mmCIF file of C-alpha atoms in Angstrom:
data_model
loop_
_atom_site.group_PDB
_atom_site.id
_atom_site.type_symbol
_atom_site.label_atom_id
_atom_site.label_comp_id
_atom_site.label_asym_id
_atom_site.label_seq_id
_atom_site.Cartn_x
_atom_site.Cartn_y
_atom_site.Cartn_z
ATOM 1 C CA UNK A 25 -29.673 69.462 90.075
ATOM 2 C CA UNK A 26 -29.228 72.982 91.051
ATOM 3 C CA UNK A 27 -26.037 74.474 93.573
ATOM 4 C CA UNK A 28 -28.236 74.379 96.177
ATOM 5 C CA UNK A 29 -29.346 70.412 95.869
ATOM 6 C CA UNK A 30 -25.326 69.554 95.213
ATOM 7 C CA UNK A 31 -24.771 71.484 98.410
ATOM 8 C CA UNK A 32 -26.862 69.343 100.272
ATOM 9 C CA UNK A 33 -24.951 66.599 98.769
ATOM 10 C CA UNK A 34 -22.092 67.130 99.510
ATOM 11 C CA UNK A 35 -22.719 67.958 103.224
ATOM 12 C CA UNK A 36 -24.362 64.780 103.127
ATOM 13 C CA UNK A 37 -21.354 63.051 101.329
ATOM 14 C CA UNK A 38 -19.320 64.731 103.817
ATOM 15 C CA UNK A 39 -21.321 63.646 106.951
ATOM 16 C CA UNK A 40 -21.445 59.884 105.634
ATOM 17 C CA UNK A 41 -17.605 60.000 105.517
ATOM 18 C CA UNK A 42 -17.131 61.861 108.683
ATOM 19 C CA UNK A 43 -19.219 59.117 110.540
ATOM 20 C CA UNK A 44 -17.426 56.032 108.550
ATOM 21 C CA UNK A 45 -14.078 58.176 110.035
ATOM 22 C CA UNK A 46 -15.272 58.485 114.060
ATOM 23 C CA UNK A 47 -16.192 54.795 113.935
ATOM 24 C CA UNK A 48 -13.329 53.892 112.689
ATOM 25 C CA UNK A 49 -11.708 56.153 115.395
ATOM 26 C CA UNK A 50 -14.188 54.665 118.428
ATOM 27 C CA UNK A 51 -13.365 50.772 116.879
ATOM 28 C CA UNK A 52 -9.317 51.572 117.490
ATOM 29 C CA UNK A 53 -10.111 52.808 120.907
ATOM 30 C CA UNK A 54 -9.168 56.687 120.010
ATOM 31 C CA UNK A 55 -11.574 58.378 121.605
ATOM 32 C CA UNK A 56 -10.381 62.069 122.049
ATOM 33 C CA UNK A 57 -10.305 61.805 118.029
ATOM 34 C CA UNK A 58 -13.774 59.909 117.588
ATOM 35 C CA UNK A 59 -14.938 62.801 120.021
ATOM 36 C CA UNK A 60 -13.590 65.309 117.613
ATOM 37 C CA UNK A 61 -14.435 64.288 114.800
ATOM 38 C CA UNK A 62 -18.204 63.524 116.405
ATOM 39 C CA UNK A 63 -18.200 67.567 117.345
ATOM 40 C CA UNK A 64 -17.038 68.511 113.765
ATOM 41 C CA UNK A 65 -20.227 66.842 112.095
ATOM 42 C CA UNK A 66 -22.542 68.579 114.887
ATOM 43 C CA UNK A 67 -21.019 71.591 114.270
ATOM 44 C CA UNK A 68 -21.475 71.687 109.885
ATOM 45 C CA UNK A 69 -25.350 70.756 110.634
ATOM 46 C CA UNK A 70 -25.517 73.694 112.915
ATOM 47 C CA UNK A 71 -24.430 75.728 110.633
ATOM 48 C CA UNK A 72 -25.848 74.169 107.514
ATOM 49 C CA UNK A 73 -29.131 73.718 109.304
ATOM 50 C CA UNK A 74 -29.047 77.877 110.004
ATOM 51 C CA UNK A 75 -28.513 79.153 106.531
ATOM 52 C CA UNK A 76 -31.338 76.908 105.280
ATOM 53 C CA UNK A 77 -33.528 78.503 108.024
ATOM 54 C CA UNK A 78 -31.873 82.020 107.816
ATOM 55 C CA UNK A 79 -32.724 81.658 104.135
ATOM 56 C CA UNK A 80 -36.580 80.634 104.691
ATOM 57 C CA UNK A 81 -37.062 83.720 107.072
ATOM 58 C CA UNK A 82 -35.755 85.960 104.638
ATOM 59 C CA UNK A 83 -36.800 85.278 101.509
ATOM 60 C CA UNK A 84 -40.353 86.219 100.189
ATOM 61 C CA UNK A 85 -43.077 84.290 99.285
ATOM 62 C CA UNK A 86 -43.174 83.143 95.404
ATOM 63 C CA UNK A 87 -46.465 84.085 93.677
ATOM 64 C CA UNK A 88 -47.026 82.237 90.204
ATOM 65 C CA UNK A 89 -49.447 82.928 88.428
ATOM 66 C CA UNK A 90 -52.220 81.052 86.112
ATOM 67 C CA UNK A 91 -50.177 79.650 83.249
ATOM 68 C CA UNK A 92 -46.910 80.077 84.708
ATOM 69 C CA UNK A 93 -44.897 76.754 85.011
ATOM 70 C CA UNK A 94 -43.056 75.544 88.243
ATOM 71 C CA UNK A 95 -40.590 73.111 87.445
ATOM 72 C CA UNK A 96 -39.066 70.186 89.475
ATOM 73 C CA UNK A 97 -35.907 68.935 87.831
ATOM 74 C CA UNK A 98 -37.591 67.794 84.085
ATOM 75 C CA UNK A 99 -41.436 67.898 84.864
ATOM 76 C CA UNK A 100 -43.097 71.190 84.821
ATOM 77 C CA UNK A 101 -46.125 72.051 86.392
ATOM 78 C CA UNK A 102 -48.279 74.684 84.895
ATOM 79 C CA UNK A 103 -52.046 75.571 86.310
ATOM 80 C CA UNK A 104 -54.096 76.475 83.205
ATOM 81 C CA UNK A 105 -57.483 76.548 84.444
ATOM 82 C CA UNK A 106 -59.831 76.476 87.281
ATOM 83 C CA UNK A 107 -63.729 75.681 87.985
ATOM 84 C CA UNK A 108 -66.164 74.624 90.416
ATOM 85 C CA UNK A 109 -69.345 73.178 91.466
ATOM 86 C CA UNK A 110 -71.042 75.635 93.173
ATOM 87 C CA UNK A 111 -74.370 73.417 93.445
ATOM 88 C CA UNK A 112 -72.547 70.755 94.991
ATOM 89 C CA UNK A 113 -74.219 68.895 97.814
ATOM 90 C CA UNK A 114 -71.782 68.467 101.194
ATOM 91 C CA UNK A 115 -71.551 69.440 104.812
ATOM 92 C CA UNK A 116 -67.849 70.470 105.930
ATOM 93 C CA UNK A 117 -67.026 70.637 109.209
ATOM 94 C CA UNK A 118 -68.535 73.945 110.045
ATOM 95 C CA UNK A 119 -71.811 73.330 108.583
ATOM 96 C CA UNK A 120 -71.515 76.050 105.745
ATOM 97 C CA UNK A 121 -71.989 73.770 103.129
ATOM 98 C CA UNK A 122 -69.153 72.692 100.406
ATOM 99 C CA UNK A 123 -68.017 73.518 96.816
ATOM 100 C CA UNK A 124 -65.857 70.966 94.674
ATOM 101 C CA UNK A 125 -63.136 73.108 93.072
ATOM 102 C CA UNK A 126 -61.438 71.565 89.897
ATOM 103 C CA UNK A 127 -57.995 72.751 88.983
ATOM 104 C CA UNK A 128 -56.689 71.644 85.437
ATOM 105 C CA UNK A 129 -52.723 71.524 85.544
ATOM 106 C CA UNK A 130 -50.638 70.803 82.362
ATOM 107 C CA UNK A 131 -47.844 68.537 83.574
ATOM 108 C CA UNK A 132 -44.663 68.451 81.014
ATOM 109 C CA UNK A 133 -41.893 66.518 80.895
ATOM 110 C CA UNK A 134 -39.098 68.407 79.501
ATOM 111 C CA UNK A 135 -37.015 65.257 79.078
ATOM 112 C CA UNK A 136 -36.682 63.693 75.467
ATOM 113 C CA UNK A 137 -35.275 60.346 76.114
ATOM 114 C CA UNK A 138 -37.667 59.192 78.243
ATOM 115 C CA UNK A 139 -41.060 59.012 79.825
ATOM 116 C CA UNK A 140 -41.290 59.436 83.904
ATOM 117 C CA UNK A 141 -43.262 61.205 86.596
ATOM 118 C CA UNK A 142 -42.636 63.131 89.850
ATOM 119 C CA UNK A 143 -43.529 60.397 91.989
ATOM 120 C CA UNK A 144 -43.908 62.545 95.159
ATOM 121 C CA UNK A 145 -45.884 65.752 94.039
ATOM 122 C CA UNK A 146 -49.118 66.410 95.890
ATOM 123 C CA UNK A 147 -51.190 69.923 95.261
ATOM 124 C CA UNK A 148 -53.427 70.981 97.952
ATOM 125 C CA UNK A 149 -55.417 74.470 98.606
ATOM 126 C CA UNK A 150 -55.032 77.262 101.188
ATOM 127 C CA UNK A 151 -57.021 80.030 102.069
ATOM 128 C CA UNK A 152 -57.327 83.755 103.110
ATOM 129 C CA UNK A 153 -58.164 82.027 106.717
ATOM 130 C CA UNK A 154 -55.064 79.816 106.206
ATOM 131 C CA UNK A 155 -57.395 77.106 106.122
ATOM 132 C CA UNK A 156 -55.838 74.134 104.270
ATOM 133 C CA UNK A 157 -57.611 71.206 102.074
ATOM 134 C CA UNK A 158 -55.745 67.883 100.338
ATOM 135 C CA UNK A 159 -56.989 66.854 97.070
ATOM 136 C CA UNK A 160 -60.117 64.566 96.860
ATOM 137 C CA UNK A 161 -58.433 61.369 94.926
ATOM 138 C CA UNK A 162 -62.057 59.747 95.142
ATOM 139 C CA UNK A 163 -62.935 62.065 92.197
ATOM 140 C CA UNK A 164 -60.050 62.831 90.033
ATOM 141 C CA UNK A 165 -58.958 61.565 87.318
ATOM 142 C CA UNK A 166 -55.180 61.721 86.512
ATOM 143 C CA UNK A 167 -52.522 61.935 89.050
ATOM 144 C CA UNK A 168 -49.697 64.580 89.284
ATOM 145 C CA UNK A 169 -47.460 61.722 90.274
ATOM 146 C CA UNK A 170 -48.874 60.290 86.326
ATOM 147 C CA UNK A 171 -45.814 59.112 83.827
ATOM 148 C CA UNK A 172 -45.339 61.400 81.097
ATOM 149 C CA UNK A 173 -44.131 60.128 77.580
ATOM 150 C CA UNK A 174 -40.483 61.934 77.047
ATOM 151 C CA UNK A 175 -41.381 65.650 75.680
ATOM 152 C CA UNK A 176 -45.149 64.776 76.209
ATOM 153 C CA UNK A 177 -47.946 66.723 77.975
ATOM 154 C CA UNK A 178 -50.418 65.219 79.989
ATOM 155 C CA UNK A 179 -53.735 67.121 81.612
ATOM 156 C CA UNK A 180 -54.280 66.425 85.224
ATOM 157 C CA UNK A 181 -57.553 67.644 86.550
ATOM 158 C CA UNK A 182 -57.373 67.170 91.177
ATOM 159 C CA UNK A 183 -60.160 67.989 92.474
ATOM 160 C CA UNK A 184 -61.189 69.405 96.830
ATOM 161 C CA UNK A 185 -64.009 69.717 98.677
ATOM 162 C CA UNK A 186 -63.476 73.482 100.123
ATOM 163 C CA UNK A 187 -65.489 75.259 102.652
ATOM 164 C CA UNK A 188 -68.305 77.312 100.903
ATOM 165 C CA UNK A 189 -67.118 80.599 102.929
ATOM 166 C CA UNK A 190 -63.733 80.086 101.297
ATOM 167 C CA UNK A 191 -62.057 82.741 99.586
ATOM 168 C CA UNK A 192 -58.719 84.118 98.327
ATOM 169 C CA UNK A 193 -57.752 79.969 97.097
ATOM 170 C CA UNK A 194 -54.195 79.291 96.432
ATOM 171 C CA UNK A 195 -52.831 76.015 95.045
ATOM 172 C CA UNK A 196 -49.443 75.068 96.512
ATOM 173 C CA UNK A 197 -47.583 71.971 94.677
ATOM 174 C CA UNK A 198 -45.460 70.259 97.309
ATOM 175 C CA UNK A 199 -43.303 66.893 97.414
ATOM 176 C CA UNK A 200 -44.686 66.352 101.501
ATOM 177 C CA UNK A 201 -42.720 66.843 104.742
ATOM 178 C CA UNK A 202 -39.728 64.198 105.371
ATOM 179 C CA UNK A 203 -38.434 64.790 102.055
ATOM 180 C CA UNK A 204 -34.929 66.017 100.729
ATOM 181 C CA UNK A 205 -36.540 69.620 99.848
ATOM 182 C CA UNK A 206 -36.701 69.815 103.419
ATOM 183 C CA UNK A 207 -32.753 70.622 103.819
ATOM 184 C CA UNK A 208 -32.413 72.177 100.445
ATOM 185 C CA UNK A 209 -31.443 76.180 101.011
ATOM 186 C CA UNK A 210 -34.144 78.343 99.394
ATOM 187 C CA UNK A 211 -36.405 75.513 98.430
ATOM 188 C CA UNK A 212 -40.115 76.101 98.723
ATOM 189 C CA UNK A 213 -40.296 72.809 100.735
ATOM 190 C CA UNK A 214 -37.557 73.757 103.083
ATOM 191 C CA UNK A 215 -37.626 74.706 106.431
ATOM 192 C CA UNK A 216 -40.100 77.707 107.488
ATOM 193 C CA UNK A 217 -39.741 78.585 104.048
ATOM 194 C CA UNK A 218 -43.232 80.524 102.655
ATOM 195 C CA UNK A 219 -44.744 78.126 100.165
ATOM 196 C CA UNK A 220 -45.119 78.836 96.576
ATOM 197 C CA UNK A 221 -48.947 79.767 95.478
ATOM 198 C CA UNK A 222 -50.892 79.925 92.716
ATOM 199 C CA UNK A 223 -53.297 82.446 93.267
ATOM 200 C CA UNK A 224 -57.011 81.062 91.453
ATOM 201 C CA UNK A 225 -58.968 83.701 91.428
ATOM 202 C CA UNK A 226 -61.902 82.482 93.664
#
């Protein structure tokens, strides 16, 4: 857990307490403090709420490149590879024709006392266009979400159907919207934050 992810605890301990407090307040019949105590936990989130933003406007995108890791707490996510079918036979939506784009990551859990997974990763592609595609489960083989033995390495391999005009691909690993991440100050997943890419080459 990094200062950031404690800070969001915290505010969140806080805010638990603070609404336990104006109940408590509203159940005894004290209003003018229940009212106070209602505008004190509107007011942190404000706040709170603005520096994660503040923070997503301002800071930069993060490029990583090929064989770089990206780690999540104890699994690490490394892209080590890329390839595609160019020959592959699909219509997309614009009627260009498809291509089937394989990325190879190394996942690694850094952990040695025990195997586990990052059960909410996804990975999908982005292009020059700003075009977005999800991974193609029908076709690929292990999951990033996958349990990893403790200090192991597993290959995962997900697979999508791109448009065959695409160019200028970028993986982004992400852990979805209405997730913690969401509220966590500089995270990739935050709020209007720029999402971290992996830049393939194609």
């Amino acid at each position: 857990m990094n200062r950031w992810q404690f800070l969001l605890l915290a505010v969140s301990g806080w805010t638990a307490l603070g609404i336990v407090g104006t109940l408590l307040s509203m159940f005894r019949g004290e209003r003018r403090k229940a009212a106070q105590g209602i505008k004190w936990l509107l007011a942190t989130w404000v706040i709170y709420l603005t520096m994660v933003i503040g923070v997503s406007i301002v800071q930069p995108r993060r490029v990583v490149a090929i064989g770089q890791e990206q780690c999540f707490a104890e699994m690490c996510f490394t892209v080590v590879g890329v390839d595609e079918l160019p020959q592959f036979l699909g219509k997309n939506q614009t009627g260009n024709g498809s291509r089937l784009v394989r990325v190879s990551v190394r996942v690694r859990n850094t952990a040695a006392g025990k195997a586990q997974s990052e059960g909410r990763m996804q990975a999908y592609l982005v292009d020059s266009q700003g075009r977005r595609w999800e991974e193609s489960r029908g076709v690929s083989g292990n999951r990033l979400t996958g349990q990893v033995e403790a200090s192991g390495v597993m290959l995962s391999q997900p697979m999508f159907h791109v448009a065959g005009d695409a160019t200028g691909l970028e993986l982004v690993f992400t852990h979805g919207r209405w997730q913690p991440g969401a509220l966590v100050i500089g995270d990739s997943d935050s709020l209007w934050h720029r999402k971290t890419v992996v830049p393939l080459g194609r």
